[in-house]
Tab-separated table of C-alpha atoms and ligand atoms in Angstrom:
chain	number	residue	atom	x	y	z
A	1	MET	CA	11.747	-12.939	29.918
A	2	THR	CA	14.308	-12.338	27.122
A	3	ALA	CA	13.243	-8.761	24.573
A	4	THR	CA	12.856	-11.696	21.938
A	5	ASP	CA	9.863	-13.209	24.441
A	6	GLU	CA	7.657	-10.597	23.021
A	7	SER	CA	6.330	-9.593	19.927
A	8	VAL	CA	4.042	-6.934	18.380
A	9	GLU	CA	1.401	-8.691	15.964
A	10	PRO	CA	-0.596	-7.699	13.014
A	11	PRO	CA	-3.392	-6.905	13.885
A	12	THR	CA	-6.826	-9.116	12.233
A	13	LEU	CA	-8.956	-6.248	10.293
A	14	THR	CA	-12.727	-6.299	11.999
A	15	GLY	CA	-15.495	-4.195	10.624
A	16	ASP	CA	-15.432	-2.012	14.141
A	17	ASP	CA	-12.525	0.535	12.460
A	18	VAL	CA	-13.342	1.094	9.043
A	19	LEU	CA	-14.365	4.234	7.367
A	20	ARG	CA	-17.360	3.951	5.564
A	21	ILE	CA	-18.429	6.589	3.018
A	22	ASP	CA	-21.537	7.649	1.723
A	23	ASP	CA	-20.809	7.809	-1.894
A	24	ALA	CA	-23.658	6.652	-4.647
A	25	ASP	CA	-20.141	5.500	-6.947
A	26	PHE	CA	-19.265	2.772	-4.229
A	27	ALA	CA	-20.916	0.077	-5.768
A	28	ALA	CA	-20.982	-3.466	-7.204
A	29	GLY	CA	-21.067	-2.035	-10.780
A	30	ARG	CA	-17.797	-0.285	-10.041
A	31	VAL	CA	-14.237	-2.143	-9.586
A	32	ALA	CA	-11.088	-1.700	-7.674
A	33	LEU	CA	-7.960	-3.423	-8.500
A	34	VAL	CA	-5.715	-3.466	-5.508
A	35	THR	CA	-2.451	-5.065	-5.933
A	36	GLY	CA	0.086	-6.356	-2.700
A	37	ALA	CA	-3.824	-7.707	-1.851
A	38	ALA	CA	-2.376	-10.771	0.214
A	39	SER	CA	-0.735	-9.133	2.771
A	40	GLY	CA	-0.695	-6.239	5.347
A	41	ILE	CA	-2.073	-3.001	3.549
A	42	GLY	CA	-3.151	-4.450	0.362
A	43	ARG	CA	-4.826	-7.149	1.945
A	44	ALA	CA	-6.620	-3.714	4.678
A	45	THR	CA	-7.379	-1.613	1.705
A	46	SER	CA	-8.964	-4.531	-0.570
A	47	LEU	CA	-11.493	-5.765	2.854
A	48	VAL	CA	-12.044	-1.429	3.429
A	49	LEU	CA	-13.050	-0.744	-0.586
A	50	ALA	CA	-15.312	-4.167	-0.324
A	51	ALA	CA	-16.478	-3.178	3.000
A	52	ASN	CA	-17.582	0.131	1.099
A	53	GLY	CA	-19.528	-2.049	-1.821
A	54	LEU	CA	-17.289	-1.857	-4.448
A	55	THR	CA	-16.266	-4.873	-6.586
A	56	VAL	CA	-12.591	-5.546	-5.790
A	57	VAL	CA	-10.191	-7.401	-7.980
A	58	ALA	CA	-7.553	-8.133	-5.515
A	59	THR	CA	-3.901	-9.208	-6.918
A	60	ASP	CA	-0.560	-10.238	-5.235
A	61	VAL	CA	2.054	-13.382	-6.132
A	62	ASP	CA	0.716	-14.810	-2.651
A	63	GLU	CA	-2.210	-16.903	-3.833
A	64	ASP	CA	-2.617	-18.208	-0.540
A	65	GLY	CA	-2.609	-15.270	0.881
A	66	LEU	CA	-5.307	-13.993	-1.701
A	67	ALA	CA	-7.737	-16.655	-0.530
A	68	GLU	CA	-7.253	-15.338	2.745
A	69	THR	CA	-7.961	-12.024	1.760
A	70	ARG	CA	-11.294	-13.118	-0.173
A	71	ASP	CA	-12.182	-14.956	2.869
A	72	ARG	CA	-11.507	-12.460	5.741
A	73	GLY	CA	-14.031	-10.150	3.533
A	74	ASP	CA	-16.798	-13.197	3.309
A	75	GLU	CA	-16.597	-13.780	7.097
A	76	LEU	CA	-17.250	-10.324	7.817
A	77	ASP	CA	-20.115	-10.018	5.043
A	78	PHE	CA	-18.863	-7.195	3.415
A	79	PRO	CA	-21.320	-6.050	0.868
A	80	GLY	CA	-18.029	-6.446	-2.190
A	81	ASP	CA	-16.786	-9.279	-3.714
A	82	ILE	CA	-13.406	-10.130	-3.909
A	83	HIS	CA	-11.838	-11.729	-6.522
A	84	PRO	CA	-8.668	-12.803	-6.283
A	85	GLU	CA	-6.163	-12.826	-9.533
A	86	PRO	CA	-2.822	-13.991	-9.095
A	87	ALA	CA	-0.150	-12.062	-10.649
A	88	ASP	CA	3.387	-11.451	-10.894
A	89	LEU	CA	4.042	-7.381	-11.178
A	90	THR	CA	7.153	-8.312	-12.515
A	91	ASP	CA	5.368	-9.939	-16.287
A	92	ASP	CA	3.987	-7.494	-17.882
A	93	GLU	CA	1.567	-9.671	-19.430
A	94	HIS	CA	0.495	-10.721	-16.345
A	95	LEU	CA	-0.498	-6.856	-15.993
A	96	GLU	CA	-2.332	-7.290	-19.012
A	97	SER	CA	-4.390	-10.271	-18.325
A	98	VAL	CA	-5.391	-8.888	-14.438
A	99	VAL	CA	-6.426	-5.399	-16.313
A	100	ASP	CA	-8.601	-7.775	-18.152
A	101	ALA	CA	-9.640	-9.983	-15.516
A	102	ALA	CA	-11.086	-6.739	-13.897
A	103	ALA	CA	-12.633	-5.068	-16.540
A	104	GLY	CA	-14.729	-7.830	-16.962
A	105	TYR	CA	-16.542	-7.624	-13.591
A	106	GLY	CA	-17.980	-4.226	-14.340
A	107	ASP	CA	-16.385	-0.376	-14.970
A	108	LEU	CA	-13.023	-0.581	-13.648
A	109	ALA	CA	-12.786	3.108	-11.558
A	110	TYR	CA	-10.080	2.486	-9.294
A	111	LEU	CA	-6.355	1.779	-8.826
A	112	ALA	CA	-4.586	1.008	-5.845
A	113	ASN	CA	-0.928	0.268	-6.260
A	114	VAL	CA	0.091	-1.340	-3.343
A	115	ALA	CA	2.561	-3.934	-3.494
A	116	GLY	CA	6.340	-3.513	-2.210
A	117	MET	CA	9.604	-4.941	-0.313
A	118	GLN	CA	12.360	-4.265	0.899
A	119	HIS	CA	16.266	-4.607	0.868
A	120	ILE	CA	18.904	-2.899	3.178
A	121	SER	CA	22.059	-2.142	1.898
A	122	PRO	CA	24.737	0.568	1.403
A	123	LEU	CA	24.607	2.249	-1.941
A	124	ASP	CA	28.119	1.152	-2.460
A	125	GLU	CA	27.106	-2.879	-2.545
A	126	PHE	CA	23.225	-2.787	-3.072
A	127	PRO	CA	23.512	-5.790	-5.882
A	128	MET	CA	21.732	-4.358	-8.970
A	129	GLU	CA	19.457	-7.321	-10.178
A	130	VAL	CA	17.548	-6.441	-6.402
A	131	TYR	CA	17.205	-2.430	-7.523
A	132	ASP	CA	16.078	-3.920	-10.904
A	133	ARG	CA	13.482	-6.324	-9.513
A	134	MET	CA	12.527	-3.762	-6.683
A	135	GLN	CA	11.672	-0.928	-9.602
A	136	ASP	CA	10.004	-3.383	-11.624
A	137	VAL	CA	7.098	-4.359	-8.372
A	138	MET	CA	7.448	-0.971	-7.232
A	139	LEU	CA	7.270	1.107	-9.771
A	140	ARG	CA	7.623	-0.038	-13.304
A	141	ALA	CA	4.410	-2.049	-12.582
A	142	PRO	CA	2.664	0.630	-11.400
A	143	VAL	CA	3.074	2.756	-14.296
A	144	TYR	CA	2.200	0.454	-16.766
A	145	LEU	CA	-0.968	-1.098	-14.680
A	146	SER	CA	-1.747	3.104	-15.105
A	147	LYS	CA	-1.338	3.121	-18.372
A	148	LEU	CA	-3.513	-0.293	-19.101
A	149	VAL	CA	-6.201	1.296	-16.406
A	150	LEU	CA	-6.154	4.563	-17.890
A	151	PRO	CA	-8.775	4.129	-20.704
A	152	HIS	CA	-11.263	2.988	-18.530
A	153	LEU	CA	-11.152	4.927	-15.501
A	154	ARG	CA	-11.986	7.627	-18.063
A	155	ASP	CA	-14.652	5.260	-19.655
A	156	SER	CA	-15.960	5.053	-16.202
A	157	GLY	CA	-17.162	8.459	-16.041
A	158	GLY	CA	-14.370	9.372	-13.493
A	159	GLY	CA	-11.939	6.802	-11.893
A	160	SER	CA	-8.649	7.391	-9.606
A	161	VAL	CA	-5.218	6.066	-8.627
A	162	GLY	CA	-3.837	5.689	-5.446
A	163	ASN	CA	-0.136	5.191	-5.192
A	164	MET	CA	1.189	3.724	-1.895
A	165	ALA	CA	4.181	5.981	-1.110
A	166	SER	CA	6.206	6.515	2.580
A	167	VAL	CA	8.158	8.823	4.819
A	168	HIS	CA	11.145	7.401	2.150
A	169	GLY	CA	8.481	9.449	-0.728
A	170	HIS	CA	9.460	12.648	1.374
A	171	TYR	CA	13.034	12.360	3.154
A	172	VAL	CA	15.021	8.949	3.030
A	173	THR	CA	17.000	6.849	5.527
A	174	ALA	CA	20.404	5.206	4.756
A	175	ASP	CA	21.274	2.118	3.149
A	176	LYS	CA	17.628	1.786	1.061
A	177	VAL	CA	18.184	3.471	-2.137
A	178	ALA	CA	15.891	1.411	-4.311
A	179	TYR	CA	13.022	2.245	-1.450
A	180	ASN	CA	13.907	5.802	-1.936
A	181	VAL	CA	14.306	6.149	-5.373
A	182	ALA	CA	11.123	3.922	-6.252
A	183	LYS	CA	8.753	5.799	-3.289
A	184	PHE	CA	10.345	9.391	-4.551
A	185	GLY	CA	9.320	7.692	-8.172
A	186	LEU	CA	5.960	6.792	-7.099
A	187	ARG	CA	5.244	10.491	-6.332
A	188	GLY	CA	5.847	11.289	-9.912
A	189	LEU	CA	3.665	9.147	-11.389
A	190	THR	CA	1.236	10.310	-9.011
A	191	GLN	CA	1.212	13.685	-10.498
A	192	SER	CA	1.677	12.533	-14.185
A	193	ILE	CA	-1.815	11.076	-13.664
A	194	ALA	CA	-3.431	14.000	-12.295
A	195	ALA	CA	-1.858	16.064	-15.110
A	196	GLU	CA	-3.024	13.775	-18.402
A	197	GLY	CA	-6.194	13.234	-15.858
A	198	ALA	CA	-7.856	15.863	-17.646
A	199	GLY	CA	-10.361	16.329	-14.650
A	200	THR	CA	-11.794	13.016	-14.754
A	201	VAL	CA	-9.208	10.826	-13.614
A	202	ARG	CA	-7.333	12.007	-10.171
A	203	SER	CA	-4.223	10.629	-8.823
A	204	PHE	CA	-2.743	10.641	-4.688
A	205	SER	CA	-0.613	8.850	-3.184
A	206	VAL	CA	-0.077	7.715	0.655
A	207	SER	CA	2.463	8.239	2.575
A	208	THR	CA	2.805	6.812	6.134
A	209	GLY	CA	5.699	6.081	8.682
A	210	TYR	CA	5.936	2.559	10.145
A	211	VAL	CA	2.299	0.244	9.708
A	212	LYS	CA	1.423	-2.747	11.802
A	213	THR	CA	2.057	-5.718	9.356
A	214	PRO	CA	3.968	-8.532	8.399
A	215	LEU	CA	6.485	-6.811	6.819
A	216	VAL	CA	7.569	-4.615	9.958
A	217	THR	CA	6.278	-6.577	13.069
A	218	ASP	CA	8.955	-10.184	11.841
A	219	GLN	CA	11.481	-7.431	12.238
A	220	ILE	CA	10.918	-5.765	15.650
A	221	PRO	CA	11.913	-9.155	17.230
A	222	ASP	CA	15.643	-8.817	15.797
A	223	THR	CA	16.088	-5.768	15.835
A	224	ALA	CA	15.678	-5.378	19.932
A	225	GLU	CA	18.290	-8.997	20.275
A	226	GLN	CA	20.488	-6.778	17.845
A	227	ARG	CA	20.908	-3.498	20.094
A	228	GLY	CA	20.048	-5.462	22.900
A	229	ILE	CA	16.812	-3.497	23.912
A	230	SER	CA	13.017	-4.541	24.754
A	231	VAL	CA	10.500	-5.066	21.735
A	232	GLN	CA	8.819	-1.590	22.934
A	233	GLU	CA	11.883	0.367	23.449
A	234	VAL	CA	12.571	-0.512	19.804
A	235	VAL	CA	8.843	0.567	18.825
A	236	GLU	CA	8.899	3.688	20.782
A	237	ASP	CA	12.680	4.296	20.368
A	238	VAL	CA	13.397	3.605	16.970
A	239	MET	CA	9.985	3.317	15.034
A	240	LEU	CA	8.562	6.129	16.539
A	241	GLY	CA	11.510	7.687	17.686
A	242	GLN	CA	10.981	11.089	15.318
A	243	SER	CA	7.147	10.611	15.315
A	244	ARG	CA	4.770	12.646	17.301
A	245	THR	CA	1.897	10.323	17.653
A	246	LYS	CA	3.483	7.179	19.771
A	247	GLU	CA	1.274	4.722	18.440
A	248	MET	CA	2.084	2.168	15.166
A	249	MET	CA	-0.578	2.673	12.639
A	250	GLU	CA	-2.819	-0.061	11.638
A	251	PRO	CA	-2.827	-1.189	7.739
A	252	VAL	CA	-7.024	-0.594	8.006
A	253	ASP	CA	-6.048	2.925	8.794
A	254	VAL	CA	-3.987	3.153	5.616
A	255	GLY	CA	-6.759	1.556	3.639
A	256	ASN	CA	-9.312	4.050	4.712
A	257	LEU	CA	-7.236	6.604	3.092
A	258	PHE	CA	-7.703	4.646	0.015
A	259	ALA	CA	-11.223	4.740	0.428
A	260	PHE	CA	-11.520	8.603	1.355
A	261	GLY	CA	-8.913	9.346	-1.737
A	262	PHE	CA	-11.153	7.248	-4.102
A	263	SER	CA	-14.475	8.945	-2.843
A	264	LYS	CA	-15.915	11.898	-3.779
A	265	HIS	CA	-15.200	13.960	-1.006
A	266	ALA	CA	-11.494	13.779	-2.378
A	267	THR	CA	-12.515	15.583	-5.619
A	268	HIS	CA	-9.541	18.333	-4.821
A	269	LEU	CA	-7.246	15.528	-4.361
A	270	ASN	CA	-5.004	15.445	-7.553
A	271	GLY	CA	-1.829	14.932	-7.830
A	272	GLY	CA	-1.478	15.318	-3.943
A	273	ASP	CA	-0.247	12.810	-1.013
A	274	LEU	CA	-1.974	11.930	2.372
A	275	LEU	CA	0.696	12.289	4.366
A	276	PHE	CA	-0.059	10.734	7.632
A	277	ASP	CA	3.241	10.298	9.255
A	278	GLY	CA	2.348	11.093	12.492
A	279	GLY	CA	4.585	14.074	12.088
A	280	MET	CA	7.597	12.292	11.852
A	281	THR	CA	8.931	14.316	8.483
A	282	LEU	CA	7.145	17.439	9.620
A	283	THR	CA	8.599	18.098	12.585
A	284	TYR	CA	12.375	18.346	14.252
A	285	GLU	CA	13.575	18.001	17.768
B	301	NAD	P1	3.529	-6.853	3.034
B	301	NAD	O1	4.839	-7.381	3.035
B	301	NAD	O2	2.592	-7.244	3.825
B	301	NAD	O3	3.197	-6.886	1.347
B	301	NAD	C1	3.180	-6.709	-0.111
B	301	NAD	C2	3.072	-7.574	-0.813
B	301	NAD	O4	3.399	-7.244	-2.143
B	301	NAD	C3	2.921	-8.873	-0.511
B	301	NAD	O5	1.795	-9.468	-0.169
B	301	NAD	C4	3.599	-9.649	-1.974
B	301	NAD	O6	3.225	-11.005	-1.821
B	301	NAD	C5	3.475	-9.206	-2.828
B	301	NAD	N1	4.475	-8.546	-3.364
B	301	NAD	C6	5.901	-8.630	-3.375
B	301	NAD	N2	5.974	-8.756	-5.028
B	301	NAD	C7	5.150	-9.114	-5.888
B	301	NAD	C8	5.237	-9.518	-7.409
B	301	NAD	N3	6.566	-9.554	-8.055
B	301	NAD	N4	4.492	-9.069	-7.893
B	301	NAD	C9	2.620	-9.638	-7.349
B	301	NAD	N5	3.259	-9.286	-5.791
B	301	NAD	C10	4.353	-8.928	-5.293
B	301	NAD	O7	4.113	-5.500	2.790
B	301	NAD	P2	3.025	-3.867	3.333
B	301	NAD	O8	4.089	-3.689	4.563
B	301	NAD	O9	1.834	-4.382	3.785
B	301	NAD	O10	3.878	-2.904	2.193
B	301	NAD	C11	2.593	-2.418	1.427
B	301	NAD	C12	3.258	-1.278	0.903
B	301	NAD	O11	2.935	-0.239	1.566
B	301	NAD	C13	4.511	-1.468	0.225
B	301	NAD	O12	4.903	-0.434	-1.162
B	301	NAD	C14	5.486	-0.749	1.219
B	301	NAD	O13	6.395	0.501	0.725
B	301	NAD	C15	4.056	0.375	1.880
B	301	NAD	N6	4.547	1.216	2.853
B	301	NAD	C16	4.438	-0.022	4.250
B	301	NAD	C17	4.717	0.640	5.805
B	301	NAD	C18	5.091	-0.309	7.025
B	301	NAD	O14	5.404	0.293	7.546
B	301	NAD	N7	4.441	-1.326	6.545
B	301	NAD	C19	5.241	1.973	5.896
B	301	NAD	C20	5.359	2.683	4.457
B	301	NAD	C21	4.896	1.830	3.260
């Protein structure tokens, strides 16, 4: 068997690993808007929030993926409904209509900014149009969405914004300048919301290492081939090499962090970061 014969598949979310939180605010009358909801972490976050009884407005450019997210919530018979609202995060009018649509389903109380993308290139060759697009999707859209939802979050009597950062919001790797800048920026947005939330609106960021999503698992066989090592070695030595926890995180684990961050148990999480990196950035060999 060659290295490329092996693969790591993104898991399908079942109800078993979902964190269920007893919170009176997790009810159908309260709405969570989730971006990047057609895939990976955004899909898992939508499903976890629906499992906790919230009404979820799921947005993404990928309409088919959004429908699959909704269908998975139906299959699992989760109490909260998932409403797909396709939108391109680079288009301000789309952002405005998605927020209007979300507010139409009840008290818009939570925003999860999850959508993202990656581009690998040295700084001196980094294409500026790619840089601009990544900032639009990963930083400008979260800022504008936060601005648009803020009055709703205040009116809901207490809401919060969760931003998907990364270990790359703490330290960087080479050849990922647009990603690094966006993730550091999201932590600035998080702290700005907390500073202006006046105790009514909270914000937090979530920082993880590698998570088993298509974005990551699709690259593993190629990396194995390029380096002449096995798929298992890519996972253990390349991806988890600096991590003390030698197991990749699953999307549901990240969705659970958003649910916790939005819950009453996270009242004192206000501007802070949930660093769940398996020890990657805080230990040194
Ligand atoms: P993914 O590729 O599975 O999902 C990203 C989603 O964003 C896709 O559904 C895509 O259609 C959507 N998107 C991209 N451009 C868009 C646009 N213009 N408008 C609307 N939607 C758009 O990726 P993922 O692994 O689930 O990553 C989600 C987030 O988590 C990203 O912000 C990523 O940086 C972050 N993150 C991922 C990992 C990881 O290992 N997977 C680790 C740390 C942080």
